[in-house]
Amino acid sequence: MHTPWLRRVFLLTVLVVLVAAGACGGGNKSATTVGGTAAPAGSLAASLEAELGVPVAIVPAKAGLLAVSADGARQRTLVPAPVDWALVDNRAGVVWFGTRDAIRLLDLSLPAPAPEDIVTELPTEVMEGAPGIVIDYGASGVELAIGHPGYHRIILTLGDAPALAGDSGAWTDDEEFPQAVAARSLSPATRTRLIELWRRGEGRALALDAPATTPNKVAGVDPANCPDDESMCGEASAIPGTTLVRVIVSFSCGDACHPEYRVYDPATKQFIDAPWTASLQMAWLSADGRAVVRDGAITRLDATGTVFAATEGVEGGGWLGPSWYVPF
C-alpha cells in the first residue's frame, strides 16, 4: 500500500509518519483475518494458520506461490508454478500474483481455491527491465504495488467500474506502452468478479493504521548525501510495530528519485548494522513487529536475520491478516 507516486517521491519528508506499537520482538497473537474479518472456518486462510502458525507469510518464488511460517521453518505450496510477484490483499481476502505477463488471484476465503486468471499476455519489456504491477483501489487513495512509482507500471483499478491501464512513468515519453496494455481488455466475467471483490472489501483496510507522530530528525547524517534536497538527510519515520526508525541517509534524482535508508535505534542512538536495514522499503511487517517480508524474503528483526531467502528476481509478498506497511 502506498500513496500516489508524486507524493511519495517528492514529499519523502513525511513518509510513513508512524508510531511504535511495541518493542521489536513484542508479541501480538491475534487471529488471522481475511478482508478485515476472522478467517471463515474451513477457508484456506484458516487452514494455513492452523498448519503454519500465526503470522503466515505469502511469498513469490520460482518454485511457486508459497505460504511460509514467520520463522521460515514450515511452508506449503499454494500454486506449483513459477511466480514472479505477489501482493497480499487483506481487504478483498485474496492474493494477487503472476508471472510478468499475467495477473492472477487466489481467493483465501475458499477452502481449496484454484488460481483465477485476470489478464494475460501483458507487455513485459520496458527500459527498466519489467513494468511494475499496481492493484489500485481508486478513490480510497491506497494501492498495492511492486516496482518504482516513477517507472512503467501496469495498473489494475478495482471499483464499480474496473479498469486496466498502462502508465509509462514520469521520466519517459513512451506512448506505445499504455496502448499495449489497453489492448489487453478485461472480459465481462472478469469485470464482474473484480466488482464482487471490491464490494467484499468495502470498509476494510489493506494495512494496519498508525498514529501520525513524527520522530525527531536524526543528527549526524551528511547533508551532502542529499544533493537534490539537503534537508532530507536525517529525516526519520517510525517503523511500525517497533521502536525503531528509518532514516534517509542519501537522496538523489537522475532518471528517477532514489532515497536510501538506514535503520536507527533511538534507545541506543545508533544505526543498526544488518543487511536487512539497507532495503527496508515497500515491505510488510508482521503485526507483532518481529518479521518483515520484502521481495520474497522473510527477515527477523532480531539476531536471527533472514530465515527464508528470496528467489532471485521476484518481487512483493506479504502477511496473511493484519500487518504494517513501510512504503517507498
Short mmCIF file of C-alpha atoms in Angstrom, two decimals:
data_model
loop_
_atom_site.label_atom_id
_atom_site.label_comp_id
_atom_site.label_asym_id
_atom_site.label_seq_id
_atom_site.Cartn_x
_atom_site.Cartn_y
_atom_site.Cartn_z
CA MET A 1 0.00 0.00 0.00
CA HIS A 2 1.25 3.50 -0.75
CA THR A 3 0.07 6.94 -1.60
CA PRO A 4 0.31 8.21 -5.23
CA TRP A 5 3.85 8.31 -6.53
CA LEU A 6 4.16 12.09 -6.74
CA ARG A 7 3.57 12.42 -3.02
CA ARG A 8 5.92 9.55 -2.28
CA VAL A 9 8.78 10.77 -4.47
CA PHE A 10 8.69 14.46 -3.71
CA LEU A 11 7.34 14.52 -0.16
CA LEU A 12 9.57 11.92 1.38
CA THR A 13 9.96 14.05 4.46
CA VAL A 14 6.51 12.98 5.55
CA LEU A 15 6.64 9.35 4.51
CA VAL A 16 5.13 6.89 6.92
CA VAL A 17 4.55 9.05 9.91
CA LEU A 18 4.07 6.10 12.14
CA VAL A 19 4.24 5.42 15.85
CA ALA A 20 5.82 2.47 17.54
CA ALA A 21 3.28 -0.12 18.61
CA GLY A 22 5.64 -2.09 20.80
CA ALA A 23 9.28 -3.01 21.14
CA CYS A 24 10.88 -5.02 18.37
CA GLY A 25 10.19 -8.63 19.28
CA GLY A 26 6.93 -7.85 21.07
CA GLY A 27 4.03 -10.20 20.51
CA ASN A 28 0.56 -9.96 19.05
CA LYS A 29 -1.21 -13.26 18.60
CA SER A 30 -4.49 -12.07 17.15
CA ALA A 31 -6.30 -14.47 14.84
CA THR A 32 -5.68 -14.41 11.11
CA THR A 33 -8.18 -12.22 9.31
CA VAL A 34 -9.29 -12.14 5.71
CA GLY A 35 -10.63 -8.85 4.43
CA GLY A 36 -10.78 -7.45 7.96
CA THR A 37 -12.88 -10.24 9.50
CA ALA A 38 -11.97 -13.55 11.12
CA ALA A 39 -10.98 -16.16 8.56
CA PRO A 40 -14.00 -18.38 7.81
CA ALA A 41 -13.83 -21.86 9.25
CA GLY A 42 -12.59 -24.24 6.59
CA SER A 43 -11.09 -21.46 4.46
CA LEU A 44 -7.59 -21.62 3.04
CA ALA A 45 -6.59 -18.77 5.36
CA ALA A 46 -7.79 -20.67 8.43
CA SER A 47 -6.06 -23.88 7.41
CA LEU A 48 -2.77 -22.08 6.77
CA GLU A 49 -2.90 -20.51 10.20
CA ALA A 50 -3.60 -23.87 11.83
CA GLU A 51 -0.80 -25.58 9.91
CA LEU A 52 1.91 -22.91 9.93
CA GLY A 53 1.07 -20.74 12.96
CA VAL A 54 0.44 -17.00 13.22
CA PRO A 55 1.55 -14.97 11.33
CA VAL A 56 1.75 -16.58 7.89
CA ALA A 57 3.81 -15.05 5.09
CA ILE A 58 2.76 -15.37 1.44
CA VAL A 59 5.74 -15.08 -0.90
CA PRO A 60 6.50 -15.45 -4.61
CA ALA A 61 9.17 -17.91 -5.72
CA LYS A 62 10.28 -19.68 -8.86
CA ALA A 63 9.00 -22.88 -7.22
CA GLY A 64 5.53 -21.37 -6.89
CA LEU A 65 3.34 -19.24 -4.66
CA LEU A 66 4.28 -20.21 -1.11
CA ALA A 67 2.84 -19.86 2.38
CA VAL A 68 5.65 -19.81 4.95
CA SER A 69 5.77 -19.64 8.74
CA ALA A 70 7.28 -16.48 10.23
CA ASP A 71 10.35 -18.42 11.36
CA GLY A 72 10.87 -19.90 7.89
CA ALA A 73 10.68 -23.45 9.22
CA ARG A 74 7.40 -24.58 7.65
CA GLN A 75 5.86 -23.95 4.27
CA ARG A 76 3.09 -25.01 1.93
CA THR A 77 2.99 -24.59 -1.84
CA LEU A 78 -0.23 -22.85 -2.84
CA VAL A 79 0.37 -22.70 -6.61
CA PRO A 80 3.03 -25.08 -8.01
CA ALA A 81 4.21 -22.93 -10.91
CA PRO A 82 6.79 -20.13 -11.21
CA VAL A 83 5.64 -16.84 -9.67
CA ASP A 84 7.48 -13.57 -10.29
CA TRP A 85 5.47 -11.34 -7.97
CA ALA A 86 2.75 -11.45 -5.33
CA LEU A 87 0.66 -8.92 -3.38
CA VAL A 88 -1.45 -9.93 -0.36
CA ASP A 89 -4.78 -8.10 -0.33
CA ASN A 90 -6.27 -8.36 3.16
CA ARG A 91 -9.05 -6.02 2.11
CA ALA A 92 -10.56 -8.34 -0.51
CA GLY A 93 -9.15 -11.50 1.07
CA VAL A 94 -7.12 -12.61 -1.95
CA VAL A 95 -3.54 -12.89 -3.14
CA TRP A 96 -2.73 -11.20 -6.45
CA PHE A 97 0.19 -12.88 -8.18
CA GLY A 98 1.60 -13.89 -11.52
CA THR A 99 4.45 -14.03 -13.94
CA ARG A 100 5.48 -10.76 -15.51
CA ASP A 101 2.97 -11.12 -18.32
CA ALA A 102 -0.06 -12.02 -16.19
CA ILE A 103 -2.22 -11.01 -13.23
CA ARG A 104 -3.88 -13.88 -11.37
CA LEU A 105 -5.55 -14.25 -7.99
CA LEU A 106 -6.08 -16.85 -5.27
CA ASP A 107 -9.17 -16.46 -3.09
CA LEU A 108 -8.16 -17.03 0.54
CA SER A 109 -11.77 -17.30 1.72
CA LEU A 110 -12.31 -20.61 -0.11
CA PRO A 111 -11.19 -23.99 1.26
CA ALA A 112 -9.27 -25.10 -1.84
CA PRO A 113 -9.19 -22.23 -4.35
CA ALA A 114 -7.94 -22.63 -7.88
CA PRO A 115 -5.89 -19.78 -9.39
CA GLU A 116 -8.03 -17.37 -11.40
CA ASP A 117 -6.67 -15.57 -14.46
CA ILE A 118 -7.48 -11.85 -14.53
CA VAL A 119 -5.44 -10.82 -17.56
CA THR A 120 -2.65 -12.47 -19.55
CA GLU A 121 -0.22 -11.60 -22.35
CA LEU A 122 0.71 -8.27 -20.80
CA PRO A 123 3.72 -6.34 -22.17
CA THR A 124 6.85 -7.31 -20.29
CA GLU A 125 9.75 -5.36 -21.80
CA VAL A 126 10.41 -1.74 -20.85
CA MET A 127 13.58 0.28 -20.35
CA GLU A 128 13.70 -0.58 -16.62
CA GLY A 129 13.58 -4.32 -17.32
CA ALA A 130 9.96 -5.07 -16.43
CA PRO A 131 6.96 -2.90 -15.55
CA GLY A 132 5.66 -2.66 -12.02
CA ILE A 133 2.24 -4.01 -11.06
CA VAL A 134 -0.35 -1.98 -9.14
CA ILE A 135 -3.65 -3.09 -7.59
CA ASP A 136 -5.40 0.24 -7.12
CA TYR A 137 -8.48 0.95 -5.01
CA GLY A 138 -9.03 4.27 -6.75
CA ALA A 139 -10.79 6.96 -4.73
CA SER A 140 -9.77 5.33 -1.45
CA GLY A 141 -6.24 6.60 -2.15
CA VAL A 142 -4.48 3.30 -1.48
CA GLU A 143 -2.88 0.68 -3.67
CA LEU A 144 -0.77 -2.45 -3.51
CA ALA A 145 2.30 -2.29 -5.71
CA ILE A 146 5.65 -3.58 -6.82
CA GLY A 147 8.14 -1.52 -8.80
CA HIS A 148 9.39 2.05 -8.60
CA PRO A 149 6.47 4.51 -8.65
CA GLY A 150 8.11 6.71 -11.28
CA TYR A 151 8.73 3.96 -13.84
CA HIS A 152 6.47 1.92 -16.16
CA ARG A 153 3.54 0.33 -14.34
CA ILE A 154 0.51 -1.81 -15.15
CA ILE A 155 -2.43 -0.63 -13.05
CA LEU A 156 -5.49 -2.75 -12.27
CA THR A 157 -8.11 -0.50 -10.68
CA LEU A 158 -10.85 -2.02 -8.56
CA GLY A 159 -14.23 -0.37 -8.09
CA ASP A 160 -17.70 -0.37 -9.58
CA ALA A 161 -16.03 0.06 -12.99
CA PRO A 162 -12.79 -2.00 -13.01
CA ALA A 163 -10.08 -0.85 -15.40
CA LEU A 164 -6.69 -1.90 -16.70
CA ALA A 165 -4.21 0.78 -17.77
CA GLY A 166 -0.54 1.27 -18.55
CA ASP A 167 1.45 4.16 -17.06
CA SER A 168 4.70 4.88 -18.88
CA GLY A 169 6.10 6.77 -15.88
CA ALA A 170 7.11 10.31 -15.10
CA TRP A 171 10.53 10.04 -16.72
CA THR A 172 9.64 8.60 -20.11
CA ASP A 173 7.58 9.68 -23.12
CA ASP A 174 6.72 6.10 -24.07
CA GLU A 175 3.39 6.26 -25.91
CA GLU A 176 3.39 2.63 -27.02
CA PHE A 177 3.29 1.07 -23.54
CA PRO A 178 -0.16 2.41 -22.50
CA GLN A 179 -1.55 1.30 -25.86
CA ALA A 180 -0.09 -2.19 -25.44
CA VAL A 181 -1.69 -2.55 -22.00
CA ALA A 182 -5.03 -1.18 -23.23
CA ALA A 183 -5.09 -3.89 -25.88
CA ARG A 184 -5.44 -6.49 -23.11
CA SER A 185 -9.04 -5.72 -22.17
CA LEU A 186 -10.81 -7.27 -19.18
CA SER A 187 -13.51 -9.79 -20.05
CA PRO A 188 -17.10 -9.21 -18.83
CA ALA A 189 -16.77 -12.18 -16.44
CA THR A 190 -13.54 -10.77 -15.04
CA ARG A 191 -15.12 -7.36 -14.52
CA THR A 192 -17.98 -8.98 -12.61
CA ARG A 193 -15.50 -10.85 -10.42
CA LEU A 194 -13.48 -7.71 -9.70
CA ILE A 195 -16.60 -5.78 -8.72
CA GLU A 196 -17.51 -8.64 -6.36
CA LEU A 197 -14.09 -8.47 -4.69
CA TRP A 198 -14.25 -4.68 -4.41
CA ARG A 199 -17.63 -4.84 -2.71
CA ARG A 200 -16.48 -7.65 -0.43
CA GLY A 201 -13.68 -5.48 0.83
CA GLU A 202 -15.60 -2.22 1.33
CA GLY A 203 -14.80 -0.60 4.66
CA ARG A 204 -11.77 -2.79 5.26
CA ALA A 205 -8.13 -1.75 5.36
CA LEU A 206 -5.16 -3.05 3.39
CA ALA A 207 -2.79 -2.39 6.28
CA LEU A 208 -2.83 -1.55 9.96
CA ASP A 209 -3.28 2.13 10.69
CA ALA A 210 -0.60 4.01 12.60
CA PRO A 211 -0.94 7.27 14.54
CA ALA A 212 0.64 10.27 12.83
CA THR A 213 3.53 11.09 15.12
CA THR A 214 6.78 12.34 13.60
CA PRO A 215 10.07 11.10 15.13
CA ASN A 216 12.86 13.59 15.73
CA LYS A 217 15.31 14.19 12.92
CA VAL A 218 18.50 12.15 13.40
CA ALA A 219 21.66 14.25 13.62
CA GLY A 220 24.97 13.38 12.03
CA VAL A 221 23.80 12.48 8.51
CA ASP A 222 25.94 14.38 5.99
CA PRO A 223 23.62 16.75 4.03
CA ALA A 224 25.96 16.43 1.05
CA ASN A 225 24.49 12.95 0.57
CA CYS A 226 21.20 14.60 -0.43
CA PRO A 227 22.32 16.93 -3.26
CA ASP A 228 18.78 17.45 -4.57
CA ASP A 229 17.41 18.45 -1.15
CA GLU A 230 19.90 18.63 1.69
CA SER A 231 17.14 19.00 4.28
CA MET A 232 16.03 15.44 3.63
CA CYS A 233 19.17 13.87 5.05
CA GLY A 234 18.43 12.72 8.59
CA GLU A 235 14.65 12.74 8.14
CA ALA A 236 13.19 9.90 10.20
CA SER A 237 9.97 7.90 10.07
CA ALA A 238 8.88 5.31 12.59
CA ILE A 239 8.99 1.64 11.60
CA PRO A 240 5.52 0.42 12.57
CA GLY A 241 5.24 -2.25 15.22
CA THR A 242 8.72 -1.46 16.57
CA THR A 243 10.60 1.22 18.48
CA LEU A 244 12.99 1.69 15.55
CA VAL A 245 13.02 4.45 12.93
CA ARG A 246 14.01 4.59 9.28
CA VAL A 247 16.35 7.44 8.36
CA ILE A 248 17.09 8.95 4.96
CA VAL A 249 20.88 8.87 4.56
CA SER A 250 21.00 9.87 0.89
CA PHE A 251 18.65 11.16 -1.78
CA SER A 252 19.31 11.89 -5.43
CA CYS A 253 17.38 12.27 -8.65
CA GLY A 254 18.56 11.12 -12.05
CA ASP A 255 16.16 9.23 -14.29
CA ALA A 256 14.10 8.92 -11.09
CA CYS A 257 14.44 9.86 -7.43
CA HIS A 258 16.04 7.32 -5.14
CA PRO A 259 16.07 7.60 -1.36
CA GLU A 260 18.49 5.44 0.62
CA TYR A 261 17.61 4.46 4.18
CA ARG A 262 19.26 3.05 7.26
CA VAL A 263 17.57 1.81 10.41
CA TYR A 264 18.25 3.68 13.65
CA ASP A 265 17.58 2.71 17.26
CA PRO A 266 16.62 5.82 19.30
CA ALA A 267 17.24 3.92 22.54
CA THR A 268 20.92 3.31 21.78
CA LYS A 269 21.29 6.30 19.46
CA GLN A 270 23.00 4.02 16.96
CA PHE A 271 22.36 2.85 13.41
CA ILE A 272 21.77 -0.89 13.19
CA ASP A 273 24.36 -2.75 11.14
CA ALA A 274 22.42 -5.60 9.50
CA PRO A 275 21.78 -6.45 5.82
CA TRP A 276 18.00 -6.07 6.09
CA THR A 277 18.28 -2.43 7.15
CA ALA A 278 19.64 -1.35 3.76
CA SER A 279 16.46 -2.12 1.82
CA LEU A 280 13.54 -1.53 4.16
CA GLN A 281 11.05 -0.05 1.72
CA MET A 282 7.93 -1.37 0.00
CA ALA A 283 7.97 -4.02 2.72
CA TRP A 284 5.41 -5.58 5.07
CA LEU A 285 5.94 -6.05 8.80
CA SER A 286 4.07 -8.69 10.75
CA ALA A 287 1.55 -7.37 13.27
CA ASP A 288 3.78 -8.48 16.16
CA GLY A 289 6.66 -6.36 14.80
CA ARG A 290 9.00 -9.34 14.68
CA ALA A 291 9.47 -10.07 10.98
CA VAL A 292 9.42 -8.37 7.60
CA VAL A 293 8.55 -9.64 4.12
CA ARG A 294 10.17 -7.94 1.17
CA ASP A 295 10.61 -9.22 -2.37
CA GLY A 296 10.05 -12.85 -1.48
CA ALA A 297 12.29 -12.95 1.60
CA ILE A 298 11.38 -13.22 5.29
CA THR A 299 13.71 -11.50 7.73
CA ARG A 300 13.52 -11.46 11.51
CA LEU A 301 14.15 -8.11 13.18
CA ASP A 302 16.40 -9.74 15.74
CA ALA A 303 19.69 -11.59 15.68
CA THR A 304 18.15 -14.38 13.57
CA GLY A 305 18.25 -12.36 10.36
CA THR A 306 16.90 -13.80 7.11
CA VAL A 307 15.01 -17.05 7.74
CA PHE A 308 13.61 -17.52 4.23
CA ALA A 309 15.77 -16.47 1.31
CA ALA A 310 14.21 -14.94 -1.78
CA THR A 311 14.35 -16.41 -5.24
CA GLU A 312 16.36 -14.09 -7.46
CA GLY A 313 14.22 -11.66 -9.42
CA VAL A 314 10.91 -11.97 -7.56
CA GLU A 315 9.06 -9.01 -6.02
CA GLY A 316 6.44 -8.45 -3.36
CA GLY A 317 4.91 -10.80 -0.81
CA GLY A 318 3.13 -10.04 2.43
CA TRP A 319 1.34 -11.38 5.51
CA LEU A 320 -1.97 -13.10 5.93
CA GLY A 321 -4.11 -10.87 8.11
CA PRO A 322 -3.24 -7.56 9.80
CA SER A 323 0.21 -6.17 9.03
CA TRP A 324 2.12 -2.92 8.77
CA TYR A 325 3.42 -1.33 5.58
CA VAL A 326 6.71 0.50 5.07
CA PRO A 327 6.40 2.45 1.80
CA PHE A 328 8.85 3.51 -0.91
#
